[in-house]
JSON list of C-alpha atoms in Angstrom, two decimals:
[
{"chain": "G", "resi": 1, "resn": "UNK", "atom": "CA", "xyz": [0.00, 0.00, 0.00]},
{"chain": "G", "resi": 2, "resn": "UNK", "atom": "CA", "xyz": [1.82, 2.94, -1.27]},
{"chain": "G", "resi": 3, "resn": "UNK", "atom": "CA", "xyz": [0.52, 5.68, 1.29]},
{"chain": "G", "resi": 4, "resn": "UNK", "atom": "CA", "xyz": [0.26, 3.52, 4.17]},
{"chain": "G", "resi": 5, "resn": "UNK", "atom": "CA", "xyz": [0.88, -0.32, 5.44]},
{"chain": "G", "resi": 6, "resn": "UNK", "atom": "CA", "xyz": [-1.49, -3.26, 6.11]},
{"chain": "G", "resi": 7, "resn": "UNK", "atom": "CA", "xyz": [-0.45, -5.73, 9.19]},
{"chain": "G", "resi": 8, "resn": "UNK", "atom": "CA", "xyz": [-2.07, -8.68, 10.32]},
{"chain": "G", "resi": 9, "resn": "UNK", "atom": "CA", "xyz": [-2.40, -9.79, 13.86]},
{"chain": "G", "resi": 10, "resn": "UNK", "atom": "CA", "xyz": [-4.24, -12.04, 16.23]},
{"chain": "G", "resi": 11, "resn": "UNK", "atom": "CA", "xyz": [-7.77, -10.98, 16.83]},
{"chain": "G", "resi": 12, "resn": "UNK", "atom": "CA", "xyz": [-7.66, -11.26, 20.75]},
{"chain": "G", "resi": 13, "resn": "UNK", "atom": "CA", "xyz": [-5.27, -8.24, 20.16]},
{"chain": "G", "resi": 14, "resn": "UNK", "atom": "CA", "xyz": [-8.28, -6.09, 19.11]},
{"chain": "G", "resi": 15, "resn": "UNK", "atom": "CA", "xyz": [-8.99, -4.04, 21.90]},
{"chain": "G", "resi": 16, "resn": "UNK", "atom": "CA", "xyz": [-5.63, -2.83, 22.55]},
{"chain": "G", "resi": 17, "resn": "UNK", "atom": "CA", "xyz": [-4.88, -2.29, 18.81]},
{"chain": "G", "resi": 18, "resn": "UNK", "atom": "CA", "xyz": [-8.23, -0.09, 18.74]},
{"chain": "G", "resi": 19, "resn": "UNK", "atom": "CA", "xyz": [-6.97, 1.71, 22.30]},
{"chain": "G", "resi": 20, "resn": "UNK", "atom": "CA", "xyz": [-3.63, 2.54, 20.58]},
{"chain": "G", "resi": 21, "resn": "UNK", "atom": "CA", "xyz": [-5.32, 3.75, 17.25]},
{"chain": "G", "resi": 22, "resn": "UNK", "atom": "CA", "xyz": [-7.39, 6.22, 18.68]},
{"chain": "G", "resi": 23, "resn": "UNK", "atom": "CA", "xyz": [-4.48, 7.84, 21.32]},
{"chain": "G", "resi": 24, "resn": "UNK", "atom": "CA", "xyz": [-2.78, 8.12, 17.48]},
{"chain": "G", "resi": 25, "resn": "UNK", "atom": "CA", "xyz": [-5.40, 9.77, 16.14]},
{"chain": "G", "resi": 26, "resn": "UNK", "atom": "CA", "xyz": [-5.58, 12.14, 19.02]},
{"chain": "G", "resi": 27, "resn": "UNK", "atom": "CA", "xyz": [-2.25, 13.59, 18.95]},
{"chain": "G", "resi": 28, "resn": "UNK", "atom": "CA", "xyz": [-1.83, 13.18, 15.17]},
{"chain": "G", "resi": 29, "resn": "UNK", "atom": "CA", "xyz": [-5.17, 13.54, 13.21]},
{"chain": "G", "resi": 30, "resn": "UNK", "atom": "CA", "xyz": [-3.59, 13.20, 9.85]},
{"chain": "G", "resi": 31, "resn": "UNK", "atom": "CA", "xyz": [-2.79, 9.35, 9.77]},
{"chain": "G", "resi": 32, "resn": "UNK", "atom": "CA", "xyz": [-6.16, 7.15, 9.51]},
{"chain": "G", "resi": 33, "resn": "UNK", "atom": "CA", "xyz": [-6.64, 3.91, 10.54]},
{"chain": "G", "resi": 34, "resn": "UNK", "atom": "CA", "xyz": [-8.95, 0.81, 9.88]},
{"chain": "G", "resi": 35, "resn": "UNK", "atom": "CA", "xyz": [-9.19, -2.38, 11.51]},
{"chain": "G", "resi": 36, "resn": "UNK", "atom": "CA", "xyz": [-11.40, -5.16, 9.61]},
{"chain": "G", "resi": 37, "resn": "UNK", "atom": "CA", "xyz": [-12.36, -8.27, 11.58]},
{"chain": "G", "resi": 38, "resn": "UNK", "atom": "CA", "xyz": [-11.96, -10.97, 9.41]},
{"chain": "G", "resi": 39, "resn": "UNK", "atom": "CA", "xyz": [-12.21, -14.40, 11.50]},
{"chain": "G", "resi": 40, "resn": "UNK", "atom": "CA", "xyz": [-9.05, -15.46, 13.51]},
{"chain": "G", "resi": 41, "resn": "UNK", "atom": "CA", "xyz": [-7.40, -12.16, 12.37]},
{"chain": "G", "resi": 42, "resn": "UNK", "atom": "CA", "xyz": [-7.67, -8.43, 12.68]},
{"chain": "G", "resi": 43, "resn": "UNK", "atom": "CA", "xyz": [-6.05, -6.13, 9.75]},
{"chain": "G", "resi": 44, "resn": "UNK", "atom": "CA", "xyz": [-4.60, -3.13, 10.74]},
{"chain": "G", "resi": 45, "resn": "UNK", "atom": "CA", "xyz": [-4.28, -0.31, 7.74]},
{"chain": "G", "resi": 46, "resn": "UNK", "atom": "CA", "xyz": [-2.83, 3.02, 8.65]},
{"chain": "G", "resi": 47, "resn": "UNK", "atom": "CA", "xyz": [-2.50, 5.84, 5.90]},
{"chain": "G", "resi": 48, "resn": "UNK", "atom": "CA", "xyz": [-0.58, 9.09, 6.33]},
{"chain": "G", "resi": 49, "resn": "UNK", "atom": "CA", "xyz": [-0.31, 11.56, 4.03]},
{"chain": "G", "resi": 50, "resn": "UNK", "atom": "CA", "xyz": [2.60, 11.57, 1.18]},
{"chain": "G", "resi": 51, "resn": "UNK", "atom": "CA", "xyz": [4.80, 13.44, 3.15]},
{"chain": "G", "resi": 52, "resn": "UNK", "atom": "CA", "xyz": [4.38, 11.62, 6.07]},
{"chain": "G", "resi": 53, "resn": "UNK", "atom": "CA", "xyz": [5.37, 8.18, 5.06]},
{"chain": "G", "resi": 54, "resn": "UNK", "atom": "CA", "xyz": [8.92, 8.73, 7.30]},
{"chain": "G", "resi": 55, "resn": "UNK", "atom": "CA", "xyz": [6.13, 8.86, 10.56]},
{"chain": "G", "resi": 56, "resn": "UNK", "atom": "CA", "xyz": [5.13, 5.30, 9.62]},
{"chain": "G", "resi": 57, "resn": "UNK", "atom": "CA", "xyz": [8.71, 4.24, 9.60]},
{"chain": "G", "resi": 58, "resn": "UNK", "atom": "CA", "xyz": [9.38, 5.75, 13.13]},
{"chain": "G", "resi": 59, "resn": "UNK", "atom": "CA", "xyz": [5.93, 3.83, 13.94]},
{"chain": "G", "resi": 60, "resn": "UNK", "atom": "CA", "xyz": [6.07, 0.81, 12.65]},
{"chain": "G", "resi": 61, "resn": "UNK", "atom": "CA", "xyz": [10.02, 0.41, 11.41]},
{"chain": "G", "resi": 62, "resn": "UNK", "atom": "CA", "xyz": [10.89, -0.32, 7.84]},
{"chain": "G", "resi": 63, "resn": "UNK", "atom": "CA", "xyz": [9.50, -2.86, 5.76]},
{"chain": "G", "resi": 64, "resn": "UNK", "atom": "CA", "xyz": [12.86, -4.26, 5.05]}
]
């Protein structure tokens, strides 16, 4: 995903995942998040603007 990243996780890490997204989105409205339920699994998407792609790498690390 070219403005943003997609990770996968256990579901039963759900509530903590949504806890951390909106703290995020309090302190830094710009980046959006999603989190889609899909069985055993929760997806995570964030998306930051095109300049802020080097925020995702301080988040997240590098895809590397």
């Amino acid at each position: 995903m070219p403005e943003g990243l997609r990770l996968t996780l256990p579901v039963d890490r759900v509530t903590r995942i949504a806890e951390l997204a909106a703290a995020e989105q309090e302190c830094c409205p710009f980046f959006g998040f999603r989190l889609h339920l899909d069985g055993p699994y929760l997806h995570l998407e964030v998306r930051a603007p095109a300049d802020g792609g080097a925020l995702l790498t301080d988040l997240f690390g590098s895809a590397d």
